[in-house]
Short mmCIF file of C-alpha atoms and ligand atoms in Angstrom, two decimals:
data_model
loop_
_atom_site.label_atom_id
_atom_site.label_comp_id
_atom_site.label_asym_id
_atom_site.label_seq_id
_atom_site.Cartn_x
_atom_site.Cartn_y
_atom_site.Cartn_z
CA MET A 6 47.75 51.31 46.33
CA ALA A 7 46.51 54.72 44.63
CA LYS A 8 47.18 57.43 47.15
CA LEU A 9 44.30 60.15 46.79
CA ASN A 10 44.81 64.01 47.04
CA GLU A 11 44.15 64.47 50.57
CA ASN A 12 44.18 68.08 50.20
CA TYR A 13 40.48 67.44 49.60
CA LEU A 14 40.42 66.61 53.57
CA ASN A 15 41.03 70.42 54.12
CA ILE A 16 38.17 71.71 51.89
CA LYS A 17 34.48 72.00 52.83
CA GLN A 18 32.77 68.87 52.09
CA SER A 19 30.19 70.55 49.90
CA TYR A 20 30.43 73.84 47.50
CA LEU A 21 28.85 76.46 48.90
CA PHE A 22 25.85 76.58 46.40
CA SER A 23 25.37 72.96 46.49
CA GLU A 24 24.93 73.21 50.28
CA ILE A 25 22.46 75.86 49.34
CA ALA A 26 20.51 73.98 46.73
CA LYS A 27 20.43 70.82 49.00
CA ARG A 28 18.72 72.89 51.85
CA VAL A 29 16.13 74.55 49.61
CA ASN A 30 15.41 71.18 47.86
CA ASP A 31 14.81 69.49 51.47
CA PHE A 32 12.47 72.52 52.30
CA CYS A 33 10.62 72.13 49.05
CA ALA A 34 10.02 68.29 49.47
CA GLU A 35 8.77 69.07 53.00
CA ASN A 36 6.53 71.82 52.03
CA PRO A 37 5.22 71.52 48.48
CA ASP A 38 2.50 74.03 48.65
CA LYS A 39 4.96 76.99 49.67
CA LYS A 40 6.14 79.34 46.83
CA VAL A 41 9.96 79.54 47.45
CA ILE A 42 11.81 83.06 45.71
CA ARG A 43 15.30 82.07 44.70
CA LEU A 44 17.55 85.24 45.19
CA GLY A 45 20.62 82.80 45.97
CA ILE A 46 22.99 81.65 43.54
CA GLY A 47 23.70 84.38 40.83
CA ASP A 48 22.00 82.66 37.89
CA VAL A 49 20.24 84.57 35.25
CA THR A 50 16.51 83.97 34.44
CA LEU A 51 16.08 86.02 31.23
CA PRO A 52 16.23 84.00 28.24
CA LEU A 53 18.83 84.22 25.75
CA GLY A 54 18.45 87.29 23.62
CA SER A 55 16.88 86.88 19.94
CA LEU A 56 20.18 88.05 17.98
CA VAL A 57 21.95 85.47 19.86
CA ILE A 58 19.35 82.64 19.19
CA ASP A 59 19.32 83.42 15.56
CA ALA A 60 23.33 83.29 15.34
CA LEU A 61 22.98 79.69 17.19
CA HIS A 62 20.03 78.59 14.85
CA SER A 63 22.38 79.52 11.97
CA ALA A 64 25.25 77.70 13.27
CA VAL A 65 23.05 74.38 14.08
CA ASP A 66 22.43 74.56 10.15
CA GLU A 67 25.85 74.77 9.32
CA MET A 68 26.66 71.62 11.48
CA GLY A 69 24.11 69.76 9.54
CA LYS A 70 25.61 70.37 6.22
CA ALA A 71 28.80 68.69 4.57
CA GLU A 72 30.06 71.98 3.21
CA THR A 73 30.10 73.65 6.62
CA PHE A 74 30.15 71.28 9.14
CA LYS A 75 32.78 71.79 12.03
CA GLY A 76 34.93 68.94 13.59
CA TYR A 77 37.66 70.02 16.28
CA GLY A 78 38.15 73.53 16.44
CA PRO A 79 41.04 75.53 17.67
CA GLU A 80 41.18 74.94 21.77
CA GLN A 81 42.09 78.86 21.98
CA GLY A 82 38.77 79.83 20.51
CA TYR A 83 37.71 80.58 16.68
CA ASP A 84 39.25 83.92 15.28
CA PHE A 85 35.77 85.37 14.58
CA LEU A 86 35.24 85.15 18.12
CA ARG A 87 38.79 86.21 19.47
CA ASN A 88 38.53 89.06 17.20
CA GLY A 89 35.13 90.02 18.23
CA ILE A 90 36.50 90.41 21.98
CA LYS A 91 39.52 92.05 20.87
CA ASP A 92 37.31 94.82 19.25
CA TYR A 93 35.01 94.82 22.42
CA TYR A 94 38.31 96.00 24.53
CA SER A 95 39.05 98.46 21.94
CA ARG A 96 36.01 100.01 21.98
CA ASN A 97 36.85 100.09 25.86
CA GLY A 98 40.23 101.77 25.34
CA VAL A 99 42.44 98.50 25.61
CA GLU A 100 44.40 97.02 22.78
CA LEU A 101 44.97 93.41 23.17
CA GLU A 102 46.48 90.93 20.51
CA ALA A 103 44.06 88.27 19.52
CA ASP A 104 46.11 85.55 20.58
CA GLU A 105 46.28 86.97 24.11
CA ILE A 106 42.58 85.80 24.45
CA PHE A 107 41.75 82.31 25.26
CA VAL A 108 37.80 81.27 24.78
CA SER A 109 36.54 79.03 27.58
CA ASP A 110 33.53 77.44 29.05
CA GLY A 111 33.65 80.08 31.77
CA ALA A 112 35.45 82.09 34.44
CA LYS A 113 34.60 79.84 37.05
CA SER A 114 36.91 76.81 35.24
CA ASP A 115 39.41 79.17 34.35
CA THR A 116 40.02 80.74 37.67
CA GLY A 117 40.15 77.08 38.62
CA ASN A 118 42.33 76.04 36.19
CA PHE A 119 44.63 78.72 36.29
CA THR A 120 46.22 77.25 39.53
CA ASP A 121 48.26 74.93 36.73
CA MET A 122 50.21 77.66 36.24
CA PHE A 123 51.96 78.12 39.26
CA SER A 124 54.21 76.29 41.53
CA VAL A 125 52.74 75.03 45.11
CA ASP A 126 55.29 77.11 46.77
CA ASN A 127 53.36 80.27 46.04
CA THR A 128 51.39 82.06 48.71
CA VAL A 129 48.04 83.13 47.41
CA LEU A 130 46.50 86.19 48.64
CA VAL A 131 42.63 86.66 48.53
CA PRO A 132 40.08 88.83 49.99
CA ASP A 133 37.69 87.74 52.65
CA PRO A 134 34.93 87.62 51.78
CA VAL A 135 35.53 85.78 48.44
CA TYR A 136 34.17 83.65 45.73
CA PRO A 137 34.85 80.15 47.29
CA VAL A 138 36.57 78.88 44.15
CA TYR A 139 39.91 80.50 44.37
CA VAL A 140 40.44 79.42 47.69
CA ASP A 141 38.76 75.75 47.11
CA THR A 142 41.00 75.34 43.80
CA ASN A 143 44.25 76.59 45.61
CA THR A 144 43.61 74.05 48.73
CA MET A 145 43.01 71.35 46.50
CA ASN A 146 46.66 71.73 45.14
CA GLY A 147 48.24 72.41 48.74
CA ARG A 148 48.85 76.25 48.11
CA LYS A 149 49.36 78.25 50.85
CA ILE A 150 46.43 81.07 51.26
CA ILE A 151 46.63 84.26 53.42
CA TYR A 152 43.72 86.72 53.39
CA MET A 153 43.13 90.19 53.49
CA ASP A 154 40.02 91.53 55.12
CA GLY A 155 37.35 93.12 53.20
CA THR A 156 35.28 94.90 56.00
CA ALA A 157 32.42 97.65 56.08
CA GLU A 158 35.41 99.92 57.34
CA ASN A 159 37.64 99.81 54.13
CA GLY A 160 34.07 99.38 51.85
CA PHE A 161 35.15 95.61 51.43
CA LEU A 162 38.27 96.76 49.09
CA PRO A 163 41.17 95.56 50.74
CA MET A 164 44.29 97.49 49.51
CA PRO A 165 47.95 96.39 49.27
CA ASP A 166 49.75 96.21 52.32
CA ASP A 167 53.93 96.05 51.74
CA SER A 168 54.61 94.17 54.74
CA VAL A 169 52.64 91.60 53.19
CA LYS A 170 54.40 89.22 50.65
CA ALA A 171 52.21 87.52 48.18
CA ASP A 172 52.91 85.43 44.62
CA VAL A 173 49.52 85.29 43.09
CA ILE A 174 46.69 87.71 44.36
CA TYR A 175 42.98 87.30 43.32
CA LEU A 176 40.88 90.39 42.91
CA CYS A 177 37.28 90.55 41.71
CA SER A 178 35.99 93.74 40.82
CA PRO A 179 32.53 94.18 40.76
CA ASN A 180 33.01 92.08 43.67
CA ASN A 181 31.44 88.78 44.18
CA PRO A 182 29.82 88.71 46.68
CA THR A 183 29.93 92.47 48.01
CA GLY A 184 29.32 94.42 45.01
CA ALA A 185 32.05 96.65 45.66
CA VAL A 186 34.17 98.12 42.89
CA TYR A 187 37.57 99.25 42.80
CA ASN A 188 38.25 102.45 41.26
CA LYS A 189 41.57 103.15 39.15
CA GLU A 190 43.60 104.50 41.61
CA GLN A 191 42.90 101.50 43.86
CA LEU A 192 43.49 99.11 40.97
CA LYS A 193 46.86 100.97 40.26
CA ALA A 194 48.12 100.50 43.85
CA TRP A 195 47.38 96.99 43.36
CA VAL A 196 49.01 96.76 39.69
CA ASP A 197 52.02 98.60 41.32
CA TYR A 198 52.12 96.07 44.28
CA ALA A 199 52.59 93.24 41.95
CA ASN A 200 55.00 94.49 39.68
CA LYS A 201 57.02 95.73 42.45
CA ASN A 202 56.96 92.22 44.27
CA ASP A 203 57.17 90.20 40.94
CA ALA A 204 53.52 88.62 41.66
CA VAL A 205 50.82 88.06 39.34
CA ILE A 206 47.10 89.56 39.71
CA LEU A 207 44.35 87.19 38.64
CA PHE A 208 41.41 89.63 38.05
CA ASP A 209 37.75 88.31 37.67
CA SER A 210 35.70 90.77 36.00
CA ALA A 211 33.01 88.48 35.40
CA TYR A 212 30.28 91.21 36.37
CA GLU A 213 31.98 93.95 34.55
CA CYS A 214 29.00 94.59 32.27
CA PHE A 215 26.83 95.96 35.57
CA VAL A 216 29.61 98.81 36.11
CA SER A 217 27.19 102.10 35.69
CA GLU A 218 29.18 104.54 37.13
CA PRO A 219 31.22 106.68 34.63
CA GLY A 220 35.29 106.52 35.57
CA LEU A 221 34.95 103.14 37.05
CA PRO A 222 37.22 100.34 35.45
CA ARG A 223 35.62 97.45 33.68
CA SER A 224 39.13 95.76 32.99
CA ILE A 225 42.34 95.91 34.73
CA PHE A 226 44.07 96.54 31.42
CA GLN A 227 42.42 100.22 31.73
CA ILE A 228 45.36 100.45 34.25
CA GLU A 229 48.74 101.51 33.45
CA GLY A 230 51.28 98.72 33.86
CA ALA A 231 48.57 95.77 34.21
CA LYS A 232 49.73 93.85 31.26
CA THR A 233 53.37 92.83 32.88
CA CYS A 234 51.30 91.64 36.01
CA ALA A 235 47.62 90.82 35.23
CA VAL A 236 45.49 87.84 33.97
CA GLU A 237 41.71 88.95 33.42
CA PHE A 238 38.96 86.41 33.58
CA CYS A 239 35.86 87.42 32.31
CA SER A 240 32.12 85.54 31.24
CA LEU A 241 29.09 85.98 29.19
CA SER A 242 27.11 84.25 31.70
CA LYS A 243 25.87 87.46 33.58
CA THR A 244 26.50 89.77 30.48
CA ALA A 245 24.29 87.82 27.77
CA GLY A 246 22.59 85.29 30.06
CA PHE A 247 25.01 82.34 29.17
CA THR A 248 25.15 80.79 32.88
CA GLY A 249 23.65 77.58 30.83
CA THR A 250 25.16 77.96 27.68
CA ARG A 251 28.58 78.38 28.89
CA CYS A 252 30.92 80.70 27.25
CA GLY A 253 33.76 82.93 28.93
CA TYR A 254 37.41 84.29 28.14
CA THR A 255 40.76 84.80 29.61
CA VAL A 256 43.17 87.45 28.86
CA VAL A 257 46.80 86.41 29.20
CA PRO A 258 49.03 89.25 28.16
CA LYS A 259 52.30 88.10 26.58
CA ALA A 260 54.35 90.54 28.28
CA ILE A 261 54.29 88.43 31.65
CA VAL A 262 57.13 86.43 31.30
CA LYS A 263 59.09 84.98 34.55
CA LYS A 264 62.38 83.56 35.34
CA THR A 265 62.61 80.09 36.26
CA SER A 266 64.63 78.74 39.45
CA ASP A 267 67.72 77.86 36.99
CA GLY A 268 67.39 81.24 35.04
CA ARG A 269 65.39 80.28 31.99
CA THR A 270 62.34 82.18 31.14
CA LEU A 271 58.75 81.25 30.97
CA SER A 272 55.76 83.01 29.15
CA LEU A 273 52.62 82.87 30.83
CA ASN A 274 50.81 83.38 27.69
CA GLN A 275 52.88 80.03 26.30
CA MET A 276 52.24 78.13 29.17
CA TRP A 277 48.54 78.70 29.16
CA ASN A 278 48.35 77.86 25.33
CA ARG A 279 50.08 74.89 26.16
CA ARG A 280 47.84 73.94 29.12
CA GLN A 281 44.68 74.69 26.96
CA THR A 282 45.77 72.67 24.05
CA THR A 283 46.40 69.33 26.16
CA LYS A 284 43.71 69.60 28.33
CA PHE A 285 40.89 71.42 26.63
CA ASN A 286 39.30 70.91 23.14
CA GLY A 287 37.55 74.23 22.84
CA VAL A 288 33.86 75.61 23.28
CA PRO A 289 31.68 74.32 20.72
CA TYR A 290 31.39 76.01 17.52
CA ILE A 291 27.57 76.64 17.76
CA ILE A 292 28.02 78.45 21.44
CA GLN A 293 30.98 80.77 19.90
CA ARG A 294 28.79 81.90 16.87
CA GLY A 295 26.07 82.66 19.67
CA ALA A 296 28.71 84.72 21.76
CA ALA A 297 30.17 86.35 18.53
CA LYS A 298 27.02 88.28 18.39
CA VAL A 299 27.26 89.30 21.95
CA PHE A 300 30.38 91.47 20.91
CA THR A 301 28.68 93.34 18.07
CA GLU A 302 27.29 96.67 18.63
CA GLU A 303 23.73 95.35 18.51
CA GLY A 304 24.54 92.19 20.30
CA MET A 305 25.57 94.59 23.11
CA LEU A 306 22.40 96.51 22.95
CA GLU A 307 20.76 93.24 23.37
CA ALA A 308 22.81 92.36 26.41
CA LYS A 309 22.24 96.02 27.88
CA GLY A 310 18.45 95.44 27.82
CA MET A 311 18.64 92.61 29.90
CA ILE A 312 21.57 94.03 32.45
CA ASP A 313 19.08 97.18 32.48
CA THR A 314 16.29 94.66 33.93
CA TYR A 315 18.65 93.31 36.48
CA ARG A 316 19.39 96.67 37.55
CA LYS A 317 16.03 97.65 38.34
CA ASN A 318 15.83 94.46 40.51
CA ALA A 319 18.76 95.70 42.25
CA LYS A 320 17.28 99.11 42.71
CA LEU A 321 14.28 97.65 44.27
CA ILE A 322 16.29 95.69 46.44
CA SER A 323 18.51 98.53 47.60
CA ASP A 324 15.42 100.87 48.34
CA THR A 325 14.25 98.14 50.56
CA MET A 326 17.14 97.93 52.76
CA ASP A 327 17.13 101.84 52.66
CA GLU A 328 13.58 101.83 54.00
CA LEU A 329 14.39 99.44 56.62
CA GLY A 330 17.52 100.87 57.65
CA VAL A 331 19.52 97.89 56.87
CA LYS A 332 23.49 98.51 55.91
CA TYR A 333 24.14 97.31 52.13
CA THR A 334 27.04 97.65 49.58
CA GLY A 335 26.46 96.76 46.00
CA GLY A 336 23.60 96.83 43.82
CA ILE A 337 24.82 100.25 41.75
CA ASN A 338 27.68 98.37 39.64
CA SER A 339 26.58 94.74 40.54
CA PRO A 340 23.75 92.25 40.80
CA TYR A 341 24.69 91.68 44.25
CA ILE A 342 23.20 93.45 47.40
CA TRP A 343 25.41 92.43 50.36
CA PHE A 344 23.76 93.62 53.58
CA GLU A 345 24.31 93.21 57.22
CA CYS A 346 22.38 90.24 58.89
CA PRO A 347 19.29 91.85 60.67
CA PHE A 348 18.66 91.14 64.03
CA ASN A 349 22.47 90.39 64.66
CA MET A 350 22.00 87.15 63.47
CA TYR A 351 24.83 84.63 61.96
CA SER A 352 24.12 84.21 58.41
CA TRP A 353 23.39 80.55 58.19
CA ASP A 354 20.66 81.30 60.63
CA PHE A 355 19.16 84.12 58.63
CA PHE A 356 19.43 82.06 55.66
CA ASP A 357 17.10 79.45 57.66
CA LYS A 358 15.01 81.70 59.09
CA MET A 359 14.25 83.48 55.63
CA LEU A 360 13.73 80.09 54.33
CA LYS A 361 11.22 79.00 56.92
CA GLU A 362 9.35 82.33 57.62
CA ILE A 363 9.24 84.14 54.13
CA GLN A 364 10.47 81.38 51.70
CA VAL A 365 13.02 83.42 50.22
CA VAL A 366 16.46 82.12 49.37
CA GLY A 367 19.64 84.18 49.69
CA THR A 368 23.33 83.45 50.08
CA PRO A 369 24.57 83.45 53.78
CA GLY A 370 27.91 85.47 53.83
CA ALA A 371 29.44 82.74 55.88
CA GLY A 372 30.01 80.92 52.49
CA PHE A 373 32.45 83.62 51.47
CA GLY A 374 34.61 83.41 54.51
CA LYS A 375 34.68 84.62 58.06
CA ASN A 376 33.96 88.62 57.27
CA GLY A 377 30.57 87.29 55.92
CA ASP A 378 29.70 85.39 59.00
CA ASN A 379 27.19 88.29 59.94
CA TYR A 380 26.56 89.38 55.99
CA PHE A 381 24.13 88.11 53.72
CA ARG A 382 23.85 88.49 49.69
CA LEU A 383 20.47 88.76 47.58
CA THR A 384 20.85 88.70 43.66
CA SER A 385 18.58 90.75 41.30
CA PHE A 386 18.67 87.92 38.69
CA ASN A 387 15.10 86.81 39.37
CA ASN A 388 12.24 88.61 37.60
CA TYR A 389 10.69 91.89 38.73
CA GLU A 390 7.54 90.38 40.35
CA ASN A 391 9.09 87.66 42.23
CA THR A 392 11.98 90.30 43.36
CA LYS A 393 9.12 92.52 44.46
CA GLU A 394 7.09 89.96 46.38
CA ALA A 395 10.44 88.77 48.09
CA MET A 396 11.00 92.41 49.22
CA GLU A 397 7.25 92.52 50.46
CA ARG A 398 7.99 89.37 52.47
CA PHE A 399 11.44 90.61 53.76
CA LYS A 400 9.64 93.44 55.00
CA THR A 401 7.34 91.26 57.37
CA LEU A 402 10.71 90.12 59.02
CA PHE A 403 10.68 93.86 60.70
CA LYS A 404 7.21 94.07 61.92
C1 LIG B 529 27.21 83.20 42.40
O1 LIG B 529 26.30 83.14 42.64
O2 LIG B 529 28.32 83.23 43.22
C2 LIG B 529 27.89 82.80 41.01
O3 LIG B 529 26.75 82.66 40.45
C3 LIG B 529 28.62 81.57 41.11
C4 LIG B 529 29.27 81.66 39.75
O4 LIG B 529 29.04 82.63 38.97
O5 LIG B 529 29.97 80.25 39.43
#
């Protein structure tokens, strides 16, 4: 008899955003006349930029001619894109080698897939609240997970505790869901902890493009010592509207080398390369051509224009919270606004109230862990008109 992976019994029956989509779809089916405004899942709404579209079109044309047609590409990504990403890091003061960069179909898959690199015996430390993918993927593998509290008191930025022994640590900054951002000193404390304890930090920087306050780090590699202990996951989803187009990248420094139980050495970079060449056939050429455009100076300007639009929405949401006296974090260096549920409500109850009474969809904090039970997340990814209307409707809850 085939024995199934019983660890699946230990995760929730459905993924957070699938559960939300189900509830919203049920509501829409029962109330076809109601206009629902979606500020739930962090999915972009602006179309791809025109420079990216041009690059995609030319790549499609190349695929239609024998001389320029491409079959299997390098599993790690084409050099033109790896070098483009390398130059982008360099402009931000981080020097990498191109073969430390692995192109992927997004940060969600890679943060999950990267669990292949670690023994099931490792203890995994995650913040709570947390992006559920880190917890679910490790639970699927049967790994022990311990939590560190992100609370209003610590600004939702838990710091290392020497009495806690962790082998693999997930950090996300700017944070999903809270929008909080570690400063350089705080990240340095994490890097020092990891190096001291021979741990690896899995750093999710999918929202780095939203950092707007000067001095805040956009990459963990801006921190001294990070190259011996940190892997960074990044994505074009939020940077350039690639949620549907799919392209991301993971930086695995060659300096992360660990001893095996019998005294040999393993390089994380070589292991990830081995894993990817075995289990992945690379991101489509056409998509990589579009992605490469994003990393040019003009492509970055185009992406910035999109991000500025979402920033304007975030400001509208945070101004509304200020006006209503609702406590929140995020919104400045992040597309997310994370706030305390009004009326002392449990977040799934508040979700239902918002959906039924004002037809605005958000994400209940409980979906991100126990510390989110009484919190709620709104995104700035809808358009300005809808965001404005959602905020007008939101205010009516307080009348
Ligand atoms: C979110 O809403 O948290 C994100 O869209 C999820 C993701 O990027 O996978």
